Tab-separated table of C-alpha atoms in Angstrom:
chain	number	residue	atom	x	y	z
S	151	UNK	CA	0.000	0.000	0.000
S	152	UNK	CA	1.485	3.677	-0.251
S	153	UNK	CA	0.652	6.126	1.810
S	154	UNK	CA	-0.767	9.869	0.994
S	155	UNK	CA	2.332	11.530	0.535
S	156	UNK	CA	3.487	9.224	-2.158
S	157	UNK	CA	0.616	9.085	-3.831
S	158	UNK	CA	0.916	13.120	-3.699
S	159	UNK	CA	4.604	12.191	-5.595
S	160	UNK	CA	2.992	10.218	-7.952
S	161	UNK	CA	0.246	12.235	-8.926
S	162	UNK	CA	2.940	15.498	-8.967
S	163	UNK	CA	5.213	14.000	-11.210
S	164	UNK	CA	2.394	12.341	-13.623
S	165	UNK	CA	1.338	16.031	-13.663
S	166	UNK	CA	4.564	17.954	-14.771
S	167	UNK	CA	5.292	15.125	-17.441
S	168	UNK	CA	2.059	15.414	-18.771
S	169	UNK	CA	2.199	19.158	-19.145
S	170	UNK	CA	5.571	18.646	-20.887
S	171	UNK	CA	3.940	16.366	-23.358
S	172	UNK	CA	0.635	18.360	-24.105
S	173	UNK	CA	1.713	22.021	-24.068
S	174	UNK	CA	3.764	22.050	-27.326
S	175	UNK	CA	0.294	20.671	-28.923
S	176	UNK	CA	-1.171	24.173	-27.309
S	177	UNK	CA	1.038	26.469	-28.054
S	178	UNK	CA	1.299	25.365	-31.445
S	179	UNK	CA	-2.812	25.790	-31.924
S	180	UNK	CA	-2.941	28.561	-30.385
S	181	UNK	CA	0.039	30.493	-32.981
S	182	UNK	CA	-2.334	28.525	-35.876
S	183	UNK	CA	-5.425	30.544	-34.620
S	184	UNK	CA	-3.331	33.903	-34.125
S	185	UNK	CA	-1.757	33.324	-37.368
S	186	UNK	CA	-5.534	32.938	-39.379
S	187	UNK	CA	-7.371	35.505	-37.540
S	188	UNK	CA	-4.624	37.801	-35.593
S	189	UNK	CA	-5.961	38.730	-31.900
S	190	UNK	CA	-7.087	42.174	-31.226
S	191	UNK	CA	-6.504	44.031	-27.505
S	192	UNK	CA	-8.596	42.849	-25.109
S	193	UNK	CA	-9.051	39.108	-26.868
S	194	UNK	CA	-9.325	35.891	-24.768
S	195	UNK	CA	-8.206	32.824	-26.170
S	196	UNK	CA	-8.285	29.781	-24.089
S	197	UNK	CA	-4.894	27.556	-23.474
S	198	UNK	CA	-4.587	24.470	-22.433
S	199	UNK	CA	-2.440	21.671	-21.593
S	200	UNK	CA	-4.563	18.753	-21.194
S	201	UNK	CA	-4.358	19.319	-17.093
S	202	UNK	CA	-6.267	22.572	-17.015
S	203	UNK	CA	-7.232	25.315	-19.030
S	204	UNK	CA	-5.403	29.134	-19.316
S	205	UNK	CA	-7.706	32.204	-20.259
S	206	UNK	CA	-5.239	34.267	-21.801
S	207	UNK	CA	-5.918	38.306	-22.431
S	208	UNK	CA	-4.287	39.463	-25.222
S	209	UNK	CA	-2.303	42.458	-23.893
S	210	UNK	CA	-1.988	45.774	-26.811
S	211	UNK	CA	0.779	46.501	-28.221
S	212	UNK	CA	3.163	44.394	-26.950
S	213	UNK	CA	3.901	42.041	-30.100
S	214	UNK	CA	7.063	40.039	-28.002
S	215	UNK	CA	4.334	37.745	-26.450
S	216	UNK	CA	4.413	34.392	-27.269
S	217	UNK	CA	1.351	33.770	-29.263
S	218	UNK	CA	1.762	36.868	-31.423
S	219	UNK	CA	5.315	36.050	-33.031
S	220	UNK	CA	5.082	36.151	-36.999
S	221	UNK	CA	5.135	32.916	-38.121
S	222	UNK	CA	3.620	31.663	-41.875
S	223	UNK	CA	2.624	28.019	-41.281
S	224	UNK	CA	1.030	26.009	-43.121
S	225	UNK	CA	-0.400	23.792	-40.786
S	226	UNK	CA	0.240	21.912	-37.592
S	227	UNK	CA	3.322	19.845	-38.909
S	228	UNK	CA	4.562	23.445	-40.613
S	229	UNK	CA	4.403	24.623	-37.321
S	230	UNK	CA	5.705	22.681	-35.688
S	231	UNK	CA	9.360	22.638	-37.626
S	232	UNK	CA	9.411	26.027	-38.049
S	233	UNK	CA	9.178	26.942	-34.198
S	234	UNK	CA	11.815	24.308	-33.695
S	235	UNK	CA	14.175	25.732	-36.491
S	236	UNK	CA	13.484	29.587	-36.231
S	237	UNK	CA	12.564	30.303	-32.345
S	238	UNK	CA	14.603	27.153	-30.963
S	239	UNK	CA	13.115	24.344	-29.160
S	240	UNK	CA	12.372	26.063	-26.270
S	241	UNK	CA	9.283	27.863	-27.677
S	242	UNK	CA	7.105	24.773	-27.750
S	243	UNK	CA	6.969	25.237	-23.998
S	244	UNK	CA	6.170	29.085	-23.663
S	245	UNK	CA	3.331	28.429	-21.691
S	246	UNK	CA	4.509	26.354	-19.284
S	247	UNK	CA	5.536	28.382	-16.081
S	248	UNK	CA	1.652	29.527	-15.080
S	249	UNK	CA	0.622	26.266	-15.938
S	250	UNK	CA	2.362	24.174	-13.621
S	251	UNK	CA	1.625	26.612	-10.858
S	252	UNK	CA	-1.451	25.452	-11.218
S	253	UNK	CA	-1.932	22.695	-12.320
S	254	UNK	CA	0.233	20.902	-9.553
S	255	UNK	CA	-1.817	21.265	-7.096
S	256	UNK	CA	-4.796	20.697	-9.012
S	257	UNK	CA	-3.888	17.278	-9.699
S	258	UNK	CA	-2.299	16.739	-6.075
S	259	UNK	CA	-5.749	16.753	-4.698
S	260	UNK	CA	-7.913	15.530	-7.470
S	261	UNK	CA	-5.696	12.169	-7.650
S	262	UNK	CA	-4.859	11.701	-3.714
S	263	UNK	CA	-8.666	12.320	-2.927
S	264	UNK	CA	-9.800	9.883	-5.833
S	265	UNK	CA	-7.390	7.090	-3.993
S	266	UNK	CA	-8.316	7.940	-0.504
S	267	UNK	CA	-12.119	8.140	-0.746
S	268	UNK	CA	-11.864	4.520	-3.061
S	269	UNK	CA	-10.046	2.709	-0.218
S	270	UNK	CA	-12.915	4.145	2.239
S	271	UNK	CA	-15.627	3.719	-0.216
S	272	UNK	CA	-14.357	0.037	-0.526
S	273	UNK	CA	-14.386	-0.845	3.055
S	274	UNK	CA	-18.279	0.550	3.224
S	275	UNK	CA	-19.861	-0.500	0.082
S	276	UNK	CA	-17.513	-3.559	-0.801
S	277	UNK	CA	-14.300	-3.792	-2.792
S	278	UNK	CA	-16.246	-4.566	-6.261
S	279	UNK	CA	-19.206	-2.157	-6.635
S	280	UNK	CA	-19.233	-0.456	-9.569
S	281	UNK	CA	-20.483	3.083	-7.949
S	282	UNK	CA	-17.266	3.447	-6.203
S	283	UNK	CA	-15.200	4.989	-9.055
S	284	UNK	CA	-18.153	7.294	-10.033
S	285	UNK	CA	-19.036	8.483	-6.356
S	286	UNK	CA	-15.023	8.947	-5.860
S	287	UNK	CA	-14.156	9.977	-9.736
S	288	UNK	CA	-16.569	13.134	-8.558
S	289	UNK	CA	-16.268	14.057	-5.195
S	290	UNK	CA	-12.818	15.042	-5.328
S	291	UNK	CA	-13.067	16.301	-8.850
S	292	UNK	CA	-15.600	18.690	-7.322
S	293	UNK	CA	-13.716	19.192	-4.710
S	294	UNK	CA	-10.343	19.965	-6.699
S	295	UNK	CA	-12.712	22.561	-9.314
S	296	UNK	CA	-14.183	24.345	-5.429
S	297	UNK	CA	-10.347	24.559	-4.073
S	298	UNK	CA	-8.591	26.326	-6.971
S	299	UNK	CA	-11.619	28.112	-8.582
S	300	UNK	CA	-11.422	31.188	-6.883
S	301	UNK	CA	-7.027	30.849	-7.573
S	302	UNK	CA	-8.307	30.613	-11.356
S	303	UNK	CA	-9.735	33.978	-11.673
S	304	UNK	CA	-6.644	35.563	-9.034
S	305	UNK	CA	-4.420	33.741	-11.615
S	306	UNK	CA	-6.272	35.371	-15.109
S	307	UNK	CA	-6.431	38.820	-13.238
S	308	UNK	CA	-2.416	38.887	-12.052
S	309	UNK	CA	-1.527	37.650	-16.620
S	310	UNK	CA	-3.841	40.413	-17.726
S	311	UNK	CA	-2.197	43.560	-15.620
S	312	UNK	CA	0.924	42.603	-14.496
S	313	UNK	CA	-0.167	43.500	-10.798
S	314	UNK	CA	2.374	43.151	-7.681
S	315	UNK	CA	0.847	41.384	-4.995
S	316	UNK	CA	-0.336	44.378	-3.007
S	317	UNK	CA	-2.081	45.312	-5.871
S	318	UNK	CA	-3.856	41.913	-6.129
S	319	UNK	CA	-4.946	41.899	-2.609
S	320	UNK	CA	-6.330	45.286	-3.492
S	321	UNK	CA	-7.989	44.166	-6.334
S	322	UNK	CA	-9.365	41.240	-5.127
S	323	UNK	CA	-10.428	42.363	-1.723
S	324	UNK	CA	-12.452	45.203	-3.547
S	325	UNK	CA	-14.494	42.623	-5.755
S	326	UNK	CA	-15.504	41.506	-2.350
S	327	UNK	CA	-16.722	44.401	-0.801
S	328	UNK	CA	-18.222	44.752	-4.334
S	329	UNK	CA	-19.678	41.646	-5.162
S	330	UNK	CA	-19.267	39.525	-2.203
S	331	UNK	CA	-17.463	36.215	-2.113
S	332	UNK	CA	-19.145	34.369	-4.130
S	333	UNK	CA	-17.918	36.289	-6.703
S	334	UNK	CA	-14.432	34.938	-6.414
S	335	UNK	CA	-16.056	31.391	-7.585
S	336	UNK	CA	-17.388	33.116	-10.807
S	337	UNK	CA	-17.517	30.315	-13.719
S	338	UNK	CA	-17.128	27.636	-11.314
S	339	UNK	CA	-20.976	26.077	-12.240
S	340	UNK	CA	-19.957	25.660	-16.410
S	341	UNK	CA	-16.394	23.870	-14.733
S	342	UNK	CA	-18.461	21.707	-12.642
S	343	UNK	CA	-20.606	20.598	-14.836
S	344	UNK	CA	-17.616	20.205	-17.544
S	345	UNK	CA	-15.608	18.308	-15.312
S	346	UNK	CA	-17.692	16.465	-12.348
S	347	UNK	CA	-19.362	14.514	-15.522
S	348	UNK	CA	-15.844	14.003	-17.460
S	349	UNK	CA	-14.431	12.882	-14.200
S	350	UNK	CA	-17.414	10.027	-12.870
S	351	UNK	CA	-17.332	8.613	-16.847
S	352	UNK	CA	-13.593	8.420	-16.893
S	353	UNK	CA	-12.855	6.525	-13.510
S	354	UNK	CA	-15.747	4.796	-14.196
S	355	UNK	CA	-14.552	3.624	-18.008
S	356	UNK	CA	-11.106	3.240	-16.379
S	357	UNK	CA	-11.721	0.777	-13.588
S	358	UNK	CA	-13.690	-1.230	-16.444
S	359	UNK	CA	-11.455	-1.366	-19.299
S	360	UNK	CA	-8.332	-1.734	-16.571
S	361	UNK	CA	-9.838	-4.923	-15.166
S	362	UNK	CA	-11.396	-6.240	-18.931
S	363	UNK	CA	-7.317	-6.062	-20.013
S	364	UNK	CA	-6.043	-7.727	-17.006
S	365	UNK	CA	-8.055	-10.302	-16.995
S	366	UNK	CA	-7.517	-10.714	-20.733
S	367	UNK	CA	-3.938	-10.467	-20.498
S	368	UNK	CA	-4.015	-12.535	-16.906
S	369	UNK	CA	-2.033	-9.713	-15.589
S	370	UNK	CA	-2.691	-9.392	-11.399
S	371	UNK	CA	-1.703	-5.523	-11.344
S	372	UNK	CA	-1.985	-3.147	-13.799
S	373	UNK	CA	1.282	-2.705	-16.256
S	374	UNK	CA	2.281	0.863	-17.552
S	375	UNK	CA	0.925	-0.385	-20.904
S	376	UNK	CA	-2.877	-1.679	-19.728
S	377	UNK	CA	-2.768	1.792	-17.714
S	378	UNK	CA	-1.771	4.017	-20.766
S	379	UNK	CA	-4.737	2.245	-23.498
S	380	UNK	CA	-7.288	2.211	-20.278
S	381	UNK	CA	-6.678	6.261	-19.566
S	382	UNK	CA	-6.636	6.887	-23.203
S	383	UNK	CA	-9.797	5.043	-24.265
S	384	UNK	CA	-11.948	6.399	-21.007
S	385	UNK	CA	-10.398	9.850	-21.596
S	386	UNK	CA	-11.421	10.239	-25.057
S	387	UNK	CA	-14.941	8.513	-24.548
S	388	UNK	CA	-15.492	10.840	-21.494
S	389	UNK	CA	-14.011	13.898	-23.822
S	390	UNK	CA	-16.581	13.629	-26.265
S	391	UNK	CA	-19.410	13.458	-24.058
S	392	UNK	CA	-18.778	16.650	-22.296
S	393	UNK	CA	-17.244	18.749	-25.136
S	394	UNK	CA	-20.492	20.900	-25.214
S	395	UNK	CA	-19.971	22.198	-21.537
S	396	UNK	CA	-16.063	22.700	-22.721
S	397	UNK	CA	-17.475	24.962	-25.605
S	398	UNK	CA	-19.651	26.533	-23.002
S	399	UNK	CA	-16.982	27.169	-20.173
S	400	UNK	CA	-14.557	28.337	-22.960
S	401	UNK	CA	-17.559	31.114	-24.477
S	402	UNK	CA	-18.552	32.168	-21.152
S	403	UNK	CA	-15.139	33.036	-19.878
S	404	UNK	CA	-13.878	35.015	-22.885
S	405	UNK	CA	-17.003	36.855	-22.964
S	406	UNK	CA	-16.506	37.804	-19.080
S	407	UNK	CA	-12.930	38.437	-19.918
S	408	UNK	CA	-13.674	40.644	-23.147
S	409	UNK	CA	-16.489	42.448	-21.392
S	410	UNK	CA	-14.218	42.994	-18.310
S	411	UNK	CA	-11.328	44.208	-20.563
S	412	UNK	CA	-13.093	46.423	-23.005
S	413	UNK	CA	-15.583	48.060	-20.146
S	414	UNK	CA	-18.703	46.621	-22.022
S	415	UNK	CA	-21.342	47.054	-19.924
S	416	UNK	CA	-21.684	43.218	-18.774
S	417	UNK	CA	-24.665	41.588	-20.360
S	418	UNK	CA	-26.549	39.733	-17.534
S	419	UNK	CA	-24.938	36.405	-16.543
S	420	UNK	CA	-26.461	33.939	-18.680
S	421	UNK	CA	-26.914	30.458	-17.618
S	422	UNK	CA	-25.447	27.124	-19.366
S	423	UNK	CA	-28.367	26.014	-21.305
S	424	UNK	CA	-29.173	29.581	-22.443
S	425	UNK	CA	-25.397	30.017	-23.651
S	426	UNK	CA	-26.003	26.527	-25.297
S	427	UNK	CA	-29.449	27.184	-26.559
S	428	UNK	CA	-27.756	30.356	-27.991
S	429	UNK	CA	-24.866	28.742	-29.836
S	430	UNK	CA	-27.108	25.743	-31.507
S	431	UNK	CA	-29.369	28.736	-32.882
S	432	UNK	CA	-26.282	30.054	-34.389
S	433	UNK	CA	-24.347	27.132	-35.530
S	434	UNK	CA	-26.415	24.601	-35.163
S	435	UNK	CA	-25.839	21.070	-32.443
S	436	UNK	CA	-22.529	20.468	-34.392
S	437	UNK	CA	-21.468	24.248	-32.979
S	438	UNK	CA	-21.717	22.522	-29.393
S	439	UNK	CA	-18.617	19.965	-30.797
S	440	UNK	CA	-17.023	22.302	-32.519
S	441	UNK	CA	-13.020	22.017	-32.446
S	442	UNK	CA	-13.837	17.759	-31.705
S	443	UNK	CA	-10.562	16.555	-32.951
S	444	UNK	CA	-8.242	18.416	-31.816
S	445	UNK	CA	-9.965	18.236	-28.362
S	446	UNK	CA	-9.085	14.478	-28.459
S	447	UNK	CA	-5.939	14.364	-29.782
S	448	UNK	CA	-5.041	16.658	-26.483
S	449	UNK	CA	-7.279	15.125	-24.042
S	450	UNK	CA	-6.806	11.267	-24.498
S	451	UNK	CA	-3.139	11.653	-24.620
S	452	UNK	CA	-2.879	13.421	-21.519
S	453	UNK	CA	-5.166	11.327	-19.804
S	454	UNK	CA	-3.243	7.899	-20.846
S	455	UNK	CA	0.001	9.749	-19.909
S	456	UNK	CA	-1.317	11.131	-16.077
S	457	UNK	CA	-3.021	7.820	-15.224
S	458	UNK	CA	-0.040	5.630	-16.496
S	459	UNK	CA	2.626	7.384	-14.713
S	460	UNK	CA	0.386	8.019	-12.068
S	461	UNK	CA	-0.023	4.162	-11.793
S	462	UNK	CA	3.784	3.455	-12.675
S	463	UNK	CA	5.239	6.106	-9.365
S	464	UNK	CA	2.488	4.172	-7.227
S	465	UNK	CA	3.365	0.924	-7.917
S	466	UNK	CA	6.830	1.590	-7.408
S	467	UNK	CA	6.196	3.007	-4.432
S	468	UNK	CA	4.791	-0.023	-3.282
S	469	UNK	CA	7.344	-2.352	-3.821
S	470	UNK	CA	9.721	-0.211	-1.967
S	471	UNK	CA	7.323	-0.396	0.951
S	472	UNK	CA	7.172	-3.835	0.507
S	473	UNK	CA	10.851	-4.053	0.614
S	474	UNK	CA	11.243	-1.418	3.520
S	475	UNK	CA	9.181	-3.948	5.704
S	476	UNK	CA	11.204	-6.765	4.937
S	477	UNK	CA	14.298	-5.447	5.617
């Protein structure tokens, strides 16, 4: 068995590998979009690294930022070989700092609460029901959204105007007295539902397809490779499902940002289903999965890469437990 702390480890490191992976996919999509329709002042785009997802404001003026060097690409592949051979390597990663800031402890308490509240769940309902990965998949899910929600928006306002800390207190204790606290947790109900749904069909879908190849492959623990096809098949199954709230999240936010930004006088804050209702009218149901593919190509790799090393820096732990009690 390993104990919290190393599952902590496990889920840390899964997390920073991951981001490594995924964010080159980002910043490359993102340079795509800036290259076909360039950003004006005061733009959101959304960024993300298959962890968690970065409103960015596009500041004015200042051309050095990342997503706003020239580039003529022809596509993704283009893109990718150009950044490498013009800008150096190191580009592909230009997102990475804020991310990880983030998105550490994110995943720190969405995977050590998943594992905890299993093992207890187990010992009360049974080791084999079937509700256990939902009820656990979304409790701590929900929990990890609650927890860093409110560090979201702190995070957004501080890459927007570069504002010392002072200043942030300032600015956040006066949306307070302004708006209470609530306020704080603004776009946390189009995250929940996003990712308390994702999160109950993926653990669900994993447990399944993890036990389905064991048993095939008469394996008694998981390997890194039934770990790594489990996470990417429930990942991409769950990813599809709740795309629509993603589109959702994604619309509300920049629209919040944009009308923050520009001083438009904020249109009253609509709900899910009327932002939803609102972009079928528009573009019709295939509007709600718009951007599908590369969703997936981001999502189920990250997803097969957490769980899997995730797995792997558990299972090593426990064989070094094991061997610490023998000696």
């Amino acid at each position: 068995k390993t104990t919290i702390i190393q599952q902590a480890i496990a889920s840390c490191c899964g997390a920073v590998i991951t981001s490594l992976f995924v964010t080159p996919l980002d910043v490359i999509k993102t340079r795509l979009q800036a290259q076909s329709n360039p950003f004006s002042k005061g733009k959101c785009f959304v960024y993300s690294n298959g962890l968690m997802d970065h409103i960015c404001v596009c500041d004015n003026g200042d051309s050095k930022a990342w997503y706003k060097k020239p580039g003529h690409f022809k596509g993704t592949l283009d893109a990718f070989v150009k950044i490498i051979q013009i800008e150096g390597i190191k580009s592909l990663w230009s997102g990475l700092p804020p991310t990880l800031v983030m998105a550490l402890p994110t995943t720190v308490i969405y995977f050590t609460c998943y594992d905890q509240l299993s093992e207890a769940l187990k010992s009360r309902l049974g080791k084999d029901d079937e509700q256990i990965p939902v009820l656990a998949g979304s409790l701590s899910r929900f929990g990890s959204v609650t927890v860093v929600s409110p560090l979201e928006l702190i995070r957004t306002r501080m890459q927007y105007r570069k504002l010392s800390y002072k200043q942030l207190y300032t600015c956040v204790s006066s949306k307070v007295a302004a708006d209470g606290w609530l306020s704080l947790w603004r776009g946390w109900s189009s995250t929940v539902l996003r990712d308390v749904p994702f999160s109950a069909m993926y653990w669900y879908n994993y447990e399944r397809f993890k036990k389905m190849i064991c048993e095939e492959v008469g394996a008694h623990e998981p390997t890194f490779f039934i770990a790594f096809t489990s996470g990417a098949a429930s990942g991409s199954i769950a990813a599809v499902i709740t795309l629509p709230f993603d589109v959702v999240k994604t619309h509300r936010q920049t629209e919040l940002w944009e009308s923050e930004t520009l001083k438009i006088p904020q249109r009253d804050c609509t709900s899910t289903w009327a932002v939803m209702r609102k972009i079928v009218a528009k573009n019709g149901i295939t509007g709600l999965f718009a951007g599908i593919i590369p969703w997936l190509f981001k999502v189920a790799p990250a997803c097969a890469i957490m769980i899997s090393t995730y797995e792997y820096g558990k299972s090593f732990f426990s064989h070094l437990n094991e061997k610490m009690k023998q000696h």
